[in-house]
Short mmCIF file of C-alpha atoms in Angstrom, two decimals:
data_model
loop_
_atom_site.label_atom_id
_atom_site.label_comp_id
_atom_site.label_asym_id
_atom_site.label_seq_id
_atom_site.Cartn_x
_atom_site.Cartn_y
_atom_site.Cartn_z
CA UNK A 1 -0.04 -0.01 -0.22
CA UNK A 2 1.38 3.53 -0.91
CA UNK A 3 2.39 5.74 1.64
CA UNK A 4 -0.27 8.44 2.12
CA UNK A 5 1.05 12.02 1.72
CA UNK A 6 0.59 14.31 4.75
CA UNK A 7 -1.70 17.25 4.67
CA UNK A 8 -0.03 20.95 5.15
CA UNK A 9 -1.44 20.73 8.82
CA UNK A 10 -0.08 17.79 9.74
CA UNK A 11 3.27 18.89 8.63
CA UNK A 12 2.85 22.02 10.73
CA UNK A 13 1.79 19.76 13.71
CA UNK A 14 5.01 17.80 13.37
CA UNK A 15 7.50 21.16 12.76
CA UNK A 16 5.83 22.89 15.71
CA UNK A 17 5.74 20.10 18.52
CA UNK A 18 8.86 21.87 20.07
CA UNK A 19 7.03 24.68 20.68
CA UNK A 20 4.10 23.05 22.10
CA UNK A 21 1.96 24.85 19.25
CA UNK A 22 -0.65 22.67 17.51
CA UNK A 23 -1.35 24.18 13.89
CA UNK A 24 -4.58 22.62 12.19
CA UNK A 25 -6.41 23.99 9.29
CA UNK A 26 -9.06 26.92 10.19
CA UNK A 27 -12.18 24.88 11.32
CA UNK A 28 -10.44 21.96 12.84
CA UNK A 29 -10.66 23.47 16.37
CA UNK A 30 -14.31 24.67 16.89
CA UNK A 31 -14.30 24.68 20.67
CA UNK A 32 -10.98 25.71 21.70
CA UNK A 33 -10.60 28.99 23.62
CA UNK A 34 -8.87 31.92 22.19
CA UNK A 35 -7.54 31.26 18.85
CA UNK A 36 -5.13 33.43 17.04
CA UNK A 37 -5.12 33.27 12.93
CA UNK A 38 -1.62 33.08 11.66
CA UNK A 39 -0.74 32.87 8.23
CA UNK A 40 1.77 30.99 6.75
CA UNK A 41 3.97 33.64 4.44
CA UNK A 42 5.09 30.22 2.35
CA UNK A 43 1.46 28.77 1.50
CA UNK A 44 -0.74 31.67 2.12
CA UNK A 45 -3.02 29.23 4.08
CA UNK A 46 -4.13 30.72 7.79
CA UNK A 47 -3.94 28.39 10.70
CA UNK A 48 -5.25 28.58 14.27
CA UNK A 49 -3.12 28.24 17.18
CA UNK A 50 -4.71 26.84 20.70
CA UNK A 51 -3.02 28.93 23.27
CA UNK A 52 -4.21 26.55 26.08
CA UNK A 53 -1.54 24.42 27.94
CA UNK A 54 -1.81 22.29 31.00
CA UNK A 55 -4.75 24.61 31.98
CA UNK A 56 -2.82 28.12 31.26
CA UNK A 57 -3.08 30.68 28.74
CA UNK A 58 -0.08 30.68 26.84
CA UNK A 59 1.42 34.16 25.39
CA UNK A 60 0.51 33.77 21.50
CA UNK A 61 3.48 36.04 20.45
CA UNK A 62 6.11 34.56 22.34
CA UNK A 63 5.04 30.51 22.11
CA UNK A 64 5.59 30.88 18.31
CA UNK A 65 8.63 33.32 17.32
CA UNK A 66 11.15 33.68 15.04
CA UNK A 67 14.59 31.90 16.45
CA UNK A 68 16.30 35.14 14.54
CA UNK A 69 15.15 37.10 18.03
CA UNK A 70 17.66 35.13 19.97
CA UNK A 71 20.80 36.68 17.74
CA UNK A 72 22.70 39.94 18.11
CA UNK A 73 22.83 41.07 14.73
CA UNK A 74 23.96 44.43 14.70
CA UNK A 75 25.84 45.02 18.32
CA UNK A 76 27.58 48.28 17.59
CA UNK A 77 24.86 50.60 18.67
CA UNK A 78 24.25 48.26 21.46
CA UNK A 79 27.94 48.03 22.89
CA UNK A 80 28.37 51.71 22.28
CA UNK A 81 25.37 52.36 24.83
CA UNK A 82 26.58 49.70 27.23
CA UNK A 83 30.18 51.50 27.08
CA UNK A 84 28.91 54.79 27.84
CA UNK A 85 26.92 53.74 30.92
CA UNK A 86 29.96 51.96 32.44
CA UNK A 87 32.51 54.63 31.93
CA UNK A 88 29.93 56.49 34.68
CA UNK A 89 29.81 53.47 36.84
CA UNK A 90 33.16 51.75 36.81
CA UNK A 91 34.46 53.10 39.93
CA UNK A 92 31.50 53.34 41.84
CA UNK A 93 31.76 49.82 44.11
CA UNK A 94 35.32 50.67 44.91
CA UNK A 95 36.55 46.94 43.96
CA UNK A 96 40.45 47.36 43.94
CA UNK A 97 41.02 44.69 41.27
CA UNK A 98 39.04 46.57 38.59
CA UNK A 99 41.61 49.00 36.92
CA UNK A 100 41.39 51.43 33.94
CA UNK A 101 43.00 49.54 30.84
CA UNK A 102 46.28 50.82 30.01
CA UNK A 103 47.36 49.60 26.52
CA UNK A 104 51.12 50.64 27.04
CA UNK A 105 51.52 48.04 30.01
CA UNK A 106 54.54 45.48 29.31
CA UNK A 107 54.42 41.71 29.39
CA UNK A 108 55.65 41.71 32.97
CA UNK A 109 52.83 44.23 33.93
CA UNK A 110 49.81 42.26 32.17
CA UNK A 111 50.87 39.04 33.92
CA UNK A 112 50.42 40.82 37.10
CA UNK A 113 47.24 42.46 36.17
CA UNK A 114 45.99 38.55 34.81
CA UNK A 115 46.93 37.48 38.27
CA UNK A 116 44.81 40.40 40.26
CA UNK A 117 42.03 39.46 38.14
CA UNK A 118 42.44 35.59 38.46
CA UNK A 119 42.76 35.87 42.17
CA UNK A 120 39.47 38.43 42.27
CA UNK A 121 37.63 36.05 39.81
CA UNK A 122 38.27 32.92 41.79
CA UNK A 123 36.98 34.97 45.23
CA UNK A 124 34.02 36.30 43.34
CA UNK A 125 32.63 32.80 42.60
CA UNK A 126 29.30 32.36 44.51
CA UNK A 127 30.19 35.11 46.89
CA UNK A 128 29.35 38.91 46.87
CA UNK A 129 31.66 42.11 45.82
CA UNK A 130 31.20 43.72 49.42
CA UNK A 131 32.19 40.41 51.32
CA UNK A 132 35.26 39.75 48.66
CA UNK A 133 37.14 43.17 49.03
CA UNK A 134 38.53 42.91 52.29
CA UNK A 135 39.41 39.18 51.56
CA UNK A 136 41.24 40.06 48.23
CA UNK A 137 43.03 43.04 50.31
CA UNK A 138 44.45 40.75 52.51
CA UNK A 139 45.31 37.91 49.91
CA UNK A 140 47.19 40.76 47.93
CA UNK A 141 49.23 41.93 50.74
CA UNK A 142 50.45 38.32 51.89
CA UNK A 143 50.66 36.91 48.31
CA UNK A 144 51.42 40.07 45.91
CA UNK A 145 52.43 37.65 42.89
CA UNK A 146 52.12 34.60 41.70
CA UNK A 147 55.69 33.59 43.21
CA UNK A 148 54.87 34.29 46.58
CA UNK A 149 51.66 32.33 46.45
CA UNK A 150 53.47 29.17 44.68
CA UNK A 151 55.82 29.30 47.73
CA UNK A 152 53.03 29.32 50.20
CA UNK A 153 51.23 26.09 51.98
CA UNK A 154 47.86 25.23 51.67
CA UNK A 155 47.47 25.98 55.77
CA UNK A 156 48.46 29.49 55.17
CA UNK A 157 46.06 29.63 52.07
CA UNK A 158 43.34 28.25 54.08
CA UNK A 159 43.80 30.67 57.13
CA UNK A 160 43.63 33.56 54.50
CA UNK A 161 40.17 31.86 53.12
CA UNK A 162 38.75 31.48 56.40
CA UNK A 163 35.05 32.56 56.32
CA UNK A 164 34.95 33.08 52.47
CA UNK A 165 33.49 29.64 51.78
CA UNK A 166 34.10 27.19 49.09
CA UNK A 167 37.79 26.33 50.36
CA UNK A 168 38.60 24.22 47.60
CA UNK A 169 39.07 27.55 45.48
CA UNK A 170 41.90 28.57 47.68
CA UNK A 171 43.93 25.07 47.23
CA UNK A 172 43.10 25.45 43.42
CA UNK A 173 44.79 28.59 43.12
CA UNK A 174 47.83 27.24 45.03
CA UNK A 175 47.87 24.42 42.83
CA UNK A 176 47.86 26.43 39.85
CA UNK A 177 50.17 29.06 40.84
CA UNK A 178 53.00 26.15 41.34
CA UNK A 179 52.18 25.13 37.72
CA UNK A 180 52.69 28.65 36.33
CA UNK A 181 55.92 28.91 38.20
CA UNK A 182 56.98 25.59 36.53
CA UNK A 183 55.59 25.76 33.39
CA UNK A 184 55.17 29.29 32.45
CA UNK A 185 57.86 31.23 33.95
CA UNK A 186 55.44 32.66 36.38
CA UNK A 187 52.82 34.01 34.08
CA UNK A 188 49.41 33.26 33.51
CA UNK A 189 49.29 32.00 29.61
CA UNK A 190 48.03 35.26 27.51
CA UNK A 191 44.94 33.66 25.52
CA UNK A 192 41.94 31.93 26.89
CA UNK A 193 42.22 28.91 25.04
CA UNK A 194 45.56 27.70 26.58
CA UNK A 195 44.59 29.00 30.12
CA UNK A 196 41.38 26.83 30.02
CA UNK A 197 43.29 23.84 29.03
CA UNK A 198 46.13 23.93 31.40
CA UNK A 199 45.51 26.16 34.38
CA UNK A 200 43.23 23.70 37.20
CA UNK A 201 40.56 26.06 38.41
CA UNK A 202 39.97 27.94 35.22
CA UNK A 203 37.21 27.22 33.21
CA UNK A 204 35.67 29.02 29.89
CA UNK A 205 34.20 31.85 31.92
CA UNK A 206 37.14 32.67 33.95
CA UNK A 207 39.70 32.20 31.24
CA UNK A 208 37.39 34.86 29.10
CA UNK A 209 37.33 37.35 32.07
CA UNK A 210 41.40 37.12 32.62
CA UNK A 211 42.29 37.16 28.79
CA UNK A 212 40.12 40.12 27.90
CA UNK A 213 40.70 42.40 30.97
CA UNK A 214 44.57 41.88 31.39
CA UNK A 215 45.60 40.69 27.93
CA UNK A 216 42.96 42.82 25.77
CA UNK A 217 41.85 39.28 24.03
CA UNK A 218 38.51 39.35 22.07
CA UNK A 219 37.00 36.41 23.89
CA UNK A 220 33.48 36.60 25.89
CA UNK A 221 32.29 35.88 29.21
CA UNK A 222 29.24 34.24 30.56
CA UNK A 223 28.80 33.89 34.33
CA UNK A 224 25.43 33.96 36.30
CA UNK A 225 24.99 37.63 36.08
CA UNK A 226 25.87 37.83 32.13
CA UNK A 227 23.64 34.55 31.54
CA UNK A 228 20.40 36.22 33.52
CA UNK A 229 21.15 39.73 31.19
CA UNK A 230 21.49 37.88 28.01
CA UNK A 231 18.54 35.55 28.72
CA UNK A 232 16.06 38.66 29.09
CA UNK A 233 17.92 40.83 26.12
CA UNK A 234 17.16 37.73 23.76
CA UNK A 235 14.02 36.84 25.51
CA UNK A 236 15.27 33.49 25.76
CA UNK A 237 13.05 31.06 27.72
CA UNK A 238 14.58 27.74 27.69
CA UNK A 239 15.99 25.45 29.95
CA UNK A 240 18.67 27.66 31.40
CA UNK A 241 21.47 24.70 31.46
CA UNK A 242 20.89 23.02 28.19
CA UNK A 243 23.65 22.84 25.80
CA UNK A 244 21.40 24.71 23.04
CA UNK A 245 20.69 27.51 25.25
CA UNK A 246 24.12 27.94 26.53
CA UNK A 247 25.38 27.85 22.95
CA UNK A 248 22.80 30.87 22.05
CA UNK A 249 23.96 32.92 24.85
CA UNK A 250 27.71 32.36 24.36
CA UNK A 251 27.04 33.51 20.75
CA UNK A 252 25.39 36.37 21.82
CA UNK A 253 28.50 37.61 24.51
CA UNK A 254 30.98 36.64 21.64
CA UNK A 255 29.05 39.11 19.14
CA UNK A 256 29.46 41.67 21.87
CA UNK A 257 33.30 41.32 22.04
CA UNK A 258 34.04 40.58 18.48
CA UNK A 259 31.51 41.75 15.77
CA UNK A 260 31.60 45.49 14.47
CA UNK A 261 34.25 46.30 16.55
CA UNK A 262 37.09 49.23 16.37
CA UNK A 263 40.30 49.29 18.53
CA UNK A 264 38.87 51.71 21.14
CA UNK A 265 36.55 49.20 22.37
CA UNK A 266 38.79 47.43 24.78
CA UNK A 267 37.12 43.69 25.17
CA UNK A 268 37.65 43.70 29.07
CA UNK A 269 35.50 46.90 29.55
CA UNK A 270 32.64 45.20 27.30
CA UNK A 271 32.79 42.24 29.57
CA UNK A 272 33.35 44.09 32.61
CA UNK A 273 30.16 46.35 31.58
CA UNK A 274 28.04 43.26 30.87
CA UNK A 275 28.69 41.81 34.39
CA UNK A 276 28.45 45.21 35.97
CA UNK A 277 25.16 45.70 34.50
CA UNK A 278 23.83 42.37 35.35
CA UNK A 279 24.70 42.81 38.94
CA UNK A 280 23.63 45.91 39.75
CA UNK A 281 20.52 46.49 37.03
CA UNK A 282 19.55 43.54 35.63
CA UNK A 283 19.11 41.97 39.08
CA UNK A 284 17.33 38.57 39.67
CA UNK A 285 14.45 40.54 41.41
CA UNK A 286 13.25 44.08 41.01
CA UNK A 287 15.28 44.70 38.30
CA UNK A 288 15.75 48.45 37.14
CA UNK A 289 14.75 48.42 33.90
CA UNK A 290 14.09 52.19 33.10
CA UNK A 291 17.71 52.99 34.08
CA UNK A 292 19.12 49.99 31.94
CA UNK A 293 21.28 51.18 29.06
CA UNK A 294 20.22 48.63 26.80
CA UNK A 295 16.54 48.90 27.35
CA UNK A 296 15.58 50.00 23.76
CA UNK A 297 16.78 46.74 22.44
CA UNK A 298 15.92 44.11 25.23
CA UNK A 299 13.12 41.83 24.10
CA UNK A 300 12.02 40.85 27.58
CA UNK A 301 11.45 44.49 28.23
CA UNK A 302 9.88 45.44 24.94
CA UNK A 303 7.77 42.26 24.54
CA UNK A 304 4.34 44.05 25.52
CA UNK A 305 4.86 46.71 22.85
CA UNK A 306 5.89 44.00 20.17
CA UNK A 307 3.62 43.21 17.27
CA UNK A 308 2.60 39.49 16.86
CA UNK A 309 5.98 38.14 14.93
CA UNK A 310 4.69 35.86 12.07
CA UNK A 311 7.80 33.43 11.71
CA UNK A 312 8.50 31.21 8.73
CA UNK A 313 8.41 27.73 9.18
CA UNK A 314 12.19 27.28 8.90
CA UNK A 315 12.88 30.29 11.65
CA UNK A 316 10.61 29.26 14.04
CA UNK A 317 12.36 28.79 17.72
CA UNK A 318 12.12 25.14 18.89
CA UNK A 319 14.19 26.26 21.68
CA UNK A 320 12.07 28.37 23.77
CA UNK A 321 9.47 26.98 26.39
CA UNK A 322 5.85 28.91 26.28
CA UNK A 323 5.07 31.41 28.85
CA UNK A 324 1.81 31.19 30.78
CA UNK A 325 -0.11 34.22 31.86
CA UNK A 326 1.42 33.64 35.15
CA UNK A 327 4.73 34.32 33.69
CA UNK A 328 4.64 38.07 32.77
CA UNK A 329 7.26 40.72 32.55
CA UNK A 330 11.43 40.86 32.53
CA UNK A 331 11.57 38.44 35.75
CA UNK A 332 10.13 35.44 33.84
CA UNK A 333 13.70 35.28 32.20
CA UNK A 334 15.61 33.25 32.27
CA UNK A 335 13.37 30.18 32.54
CA UNK A 336 12.87 29.08 36.05
CA UNK A 337 13.72 25.40 37.24
CA UNK A 338 13.03 23.58 40.44
CA UNK A 339 16.42 23.22 42.86
CA UNK A 340 17.48 19.92 43.45
CA UNK A 341 16.95 19.35 47.32
CA UNK A 342 20.16 19.43 49.54
CA UNK A 343 21.07 15.92 50.76
CA UNK A 344 21.17 15.34 54.55
CA UNK A 345 23.86 14.21 56.30
CA UNK A 346 24.74 13.27 59.82
CA UNK A 347 28.11 13.45 61.36
CA UNK A 348 29.28 12.33 64.93
CA UNK A 349 31.81 14.72 66.02
CA UNK A 350 33.97 14.14 69.31
CA UNK A 351 35.49 17.73 71.03
CA UNK A 352 38.68 15.65 72.21
CA UNK A 353 40.24 17.13 75.26
CA UNK A 354 43.87 15.92 77.06
CA UNK A 355 43.88 17.91 80.19
CA UNK A 356 46.68 18.09 82.91
CA UNK A 357 47.03 20.22 85.90
CA UNK A 358 48.17 23.30 84.20
CA UNK A 359 47.30 22.81 80.41
CA UNK A 360 44.65 21.70 77.97
CA UNK A 361 45.13 20.91 74.46
CA UNK A 362 42.62 19.85 71.59
CA UNK A 363 42.76 17.24 69.05
CA UNK A 364 42.16 18.19 65.52
CA UNK A 365 42.37 16.06 62.15
CA UNK A 366 42.95 17.24 58.64
CA UNK A 367 39.87 16.43 56.21
CA UNK A 368 41.14 14.71 52.94
CA UNK A 369 42.58 16.76 50.22
CA UNK A 370 39.14 16.37 47.91
CA UNK A 371 35.64 16.96 48.63
CA UNK A 372 33.75 19.03 51.16
CA UNK A 373 36.01 21.78 53.43
CA UNK A 374 39.23 19.69 51.66
CA UNK A 375 42.48 20.15 53.72
CA UNK A 376 40.70 21.68 56.74
CA UNK A 377 41.28 20.83 60.23
CA UNK A 378 38.35 19.95 62.28
CA UNK A 379 37.16 17.88 65.34
CA UNK A 380 37.56 14.13 64.51
CA UNK A 381 34.20 13.48 62.92
CA UNK A 382 32.40 10.37 61.54
CA UNK A 383 29.68 10.00 58.96
CA UNK A 384 26.85 8.14 60.37
CA UNK A 385 24.63 6.32 57.81
CA UNK A 386 22.51 2.90 58.18
CA UNK A 387 25.93 0.87 58.94
CA UNK A 388 26.60 3.15 62.65
CA UNK A 389 25.18 2.82 65.56
CA UNK A 390 25.32 6.05 67.79
CA UNK A 391 27.60 5.18 70.40
CA UNK A 392 29.22 7.94 72.43
CA UNK A 393 31.99 6.37 74.15
CA UNK A 394 32.46 3.64 71.72
CA UNK A 395 32.72 5.98 68.53
CA UNK A 396 35.11 8.68 70.42
CA UNK A 397 37.38 5.65 71.21
CA UNK A 398 37.67 4.73 67.57
CA UNK A 399 38.32 8.13 66.45
CA UNK A 400 41.32 8.47 68.70
CA UNK A 401 42.62 4.90 67.64
CA UNK A 402 42.69 6.37 64.15
CA UNK A 403 45.34 8.88 64.75
CA UNK A 404 46.81 8.46 68.21
CA UNK A 405 49.71 6.16 68.55
CA UNK A 406 49.81 5.67 72.43
CA UNK A 407 47.66 3.43 74.29
CA UNK A 408 44.31 5.18 75.58
CA UNK A 409 41.83 3.22 77.96
CA UNK A 410 38.46 3.46 76.57
CA UNK A 411 35.69 5.08 79.08
CA UNK A 412 33.51 2.62 81.03
CA UNK A 413 30.10 3.73 81.68
CA UNK A 414 29.75 1.69 84.71
CA UNK A 415 32.01 3.51 86.50
CA UNK A 416 31.95 7.14 87.79
CA UNK A 417 34.60 9.43 86.74
CA UNK A 418 36.55 9.11 89.51
CA UNK A 419 36.95 5.18 89.30
CA UNK A 420 38.28 5.19 85.62
CA UNK A 421 41.77 5.16 86.33
CA UNK A 422 41.49 2.12 88.52
CA UNK A 423 40.23 -0.15 85.42
CA UNK A 424 42.60 1.47 82.94
CA UNK A 425 44.54 -1.66 82.51
CA UNK A 426 47.90 -0.29 83.01
CA UNK A 427 47.59 2.37 80.33
CA UNK A 428 49.23 5.67 80.99
CA UNK A 429 45.92 7.68 79.26
CA UNK A 430 42.63 7.39 80.24
CA UNK A 431 39.29 8.43 78.73
CA UNK A 432 37.43 10.00 81.81
CA UNK A 433 34.71 11.70 80.82
CA UNK A 434 32.40 11.58 77.57
CA UNK A 435 29.57 14.15 77.67
CA UNK A 436 26.90 15.15 75.02
CA UNK A 437 26.99 18.54 74.26
CA UNK A 438 24.34 19.14 71.59
CA UNK A 439 23.48 19.20 67.96
CA UNK A 440 24.68 21.68 65.22
CA UNK A 441 22.97 21.98 61.90
CA UNK A 442 24.66 23.59 59.23
CA UNK A 443 23.74 24.19 55.44
CA UNK A 444 26.01 24.15 52.54
CA UNK A 445 24.93 24.78 49.23
CA UNK A 446 24.34 21.30 48.61
CA UNK A 447 24.13 19.54 52.06
CA UNK A 448 22.48 20.06 55.01
CA UNK A 449 24.64 18.65 57.55
CA UNK A 450 23.55 17.93 61.45
CA UNK A 451 26.41 17.56 63.76
CA UNK A 452 25.75 15.55 66.95
CA UNK A 453 28.73 16.84 69.26
CA UNK A 454 30.16 15.12 72.35
CA UNK A 455 33.06 16.47 74.79
CA UNK A 456 35.67 13.90 75.59
CA UNK A 457 38.47 14.13 78.06
CA UNK A 458 41.32 12.10 78.30
CA UNK A 459 43.99 12.44 81.41
CA UNK A 460 47.48 10.91 81.81
CA UNK A 461 50.80 11.73 81.16
CA UNK A 462 52.93 15.09 81.18
CA UNK A 463 51.78 15.75 77.55
CA UNK A 464 49.10 14.73 74.92
CA UNK A 465 48.99 11.26 73.46
CA UNK A 466 51.46 10.86 70.49
CA UNK A 467 49.88 10.97 67.35
CA UNK A 468 50.61 8.34 64.33
CA UNK A 469 50.72 11.15 61.74
CA UNK A 470 51.55 14.82 63.53
CA UNK A 471 53.26 17.38 61.73
CA UNK A 472 57.33 17.33 62.37
CA UNK A 473 57.58 13.14 62.79
CA UNK A 474 60.72 12.16 60.82
CA UNK A 475 60.53 8.69 62.68
CA UNK A 476 57.56 7.80 60.60
CA UNK A 477 57.63 7.33 56.89
CA UNK A 478 55.86 8.75 54.02
CA UNK A 479 53.33 5.73 53.37
CA UNK A 480 52.26 5.75 56.88
CA UNK A 481 51.29 9.45 57.38
CA UNK A 482 49.52 9.09 53.76
CA UNK A 483 47.25 6.36 55.00
CA UNK A 484 46.60 7.95 58.38
CA UNK A 485 44.78 11.39 58.70
CA UNK A 486 47.35 14.16 59.57
CA UNK A 487 46.83 15.42 63.23
CA UNK A 488 47.61 17.90 66.06
CA UNK A 489 46.69 18.76 69.14
CA UNK A 490 46.59 22.62 69.99
CA UNK A 491 46.15 24.68 73.15
CA UNK A 492 43.52 26.79 73.98
CA UNK A 493 45.87 29.99 73.54
CA UNK A 494 47.28 28.52 70.05
CA UNK A 495 43.65 28.60 69.09
CA UNK A 496 42.55 31.95 70.52
CA UNK A 497 45.75 33.34 68.97
CA UNK A 498 45.40 31.76 65.48
CA UNK A 499 41.55 33.11 65.41
CA UNK A 500 42.62 36.67 66.44
CA UNK A 501 45.50 36.83 64.00
CA UNK A 502 43.27 35.59 61.15
CA UNK A 503 40.66 38.30 62.01
CA UNK A 504 43.33 40.96 62.18
CA UNK A 505 44.89 39.80 58.78
CA UNK A 506 41.49 39.51 56.72
CA UNK A 507 39.85 42.63 58.60
CA UNK A 508 42.54 45.21 59.42
CA UNK A 509 40.40 47.97 59.37
CA UNK A 510 37.72 47.00 61.96
CA UNK A 511 39.78 45.11 64.31
CA UNK A 512 38.63 41.31 62.99
CA UNK A 513 35.14 41.80 63.50
CA UNK A 514 32.90 40.04 61.09
CA UNK A 515 34.27 36.65 61.08
#
């Protein structure tokens, strides 16, 4: 039997399925609410588009529209308006890493600018400008060049990073600095492609920001602020992290720095202007559209003023999801998606104190070099899951065995504290008390963590128990240290001094307040 040829309306149904539009010959939908007659410019026939989806009325203009509205085709006047605005606000927020472009800088000076921009960009990830400024100033005072950073230790880096969050960022800076010294003569690569490929922790956005600002390379940026800005500018209502969406936004960002340019348009200024505009004007909530220098070209802002767009079939956008009546205004863009729920975790934490007549010291262990809070010190903690039974003294004793070389007698709940030593079995050190001290809830970006804390007291000896892998133990070989968690004892005075010193280094102008 020969294959039956599809009618024109069936063809339209198939081609428009991705935009949830159902085109049929006029008269096929007699009972559907609110029809809009669109004329197919290729065939001259009229078709009706249903605007009801899942019980919501759909915007008939932007549910079927030409994909060409998502392209920046004439960036020159847009760019000039953007740069004129940026010149008036460039110094408003007092960011020490933001400096006027100087074309007369030599290779060494440009590499130093690249280092400054790099540090600021890493610090600004998931962190507000006002929070970053004092940390940046403290960082540049201690590590003014890549060489100074490369010679430091992860503990020095973490001490300066304390309170900034996402500690793996600081460690990646250190690792990358050592690579730059070893492979690039102490200078960051002068192009985004090589920077992204060979420097750990630098992705496409950071490479574009550093290369355009410091080296004048015409490469785009797309951070969260620019993503939101361009989604609204292009009226792009699509899954924000899909490859097709990101390709569209990167193409628009590229057009802003590459197309119809002249030598006076510094790419670093263009990119910083886009970032600044997204951060201060095109905000997530309550954007200041009337103050935006690009509002004359903004697709989301001018949407109510547009006439119905009649796309050619071949130019029909298949990327955008339709908008409902509830999704009105500029803030409908970018498309909202449900956030993944933070996972729930529970840790048992033992605050282990060794106590003598005139001294008190606390045990800290170092976290693994990868993962959450990588490389930081903490009180001994054990993740609790279905395989663990919460047992205060027993769990604390196991945590001690993981890091302590000397023998310690476990706590016996059958005897009061004063009798613990009599049942010590001859050990010099005795766990004499284990007291629950409460629970602490801390929410990370992707984890809700509950810490079940207990206070553990050890007595005996004239100094704390010897640790398996404490710093400065030459008698232990590397393999032993590698398989044990690095640990140390700290006195109350050392903890207080370290805390005070960190506060003063990070916030010198306010005496350390705010950490």
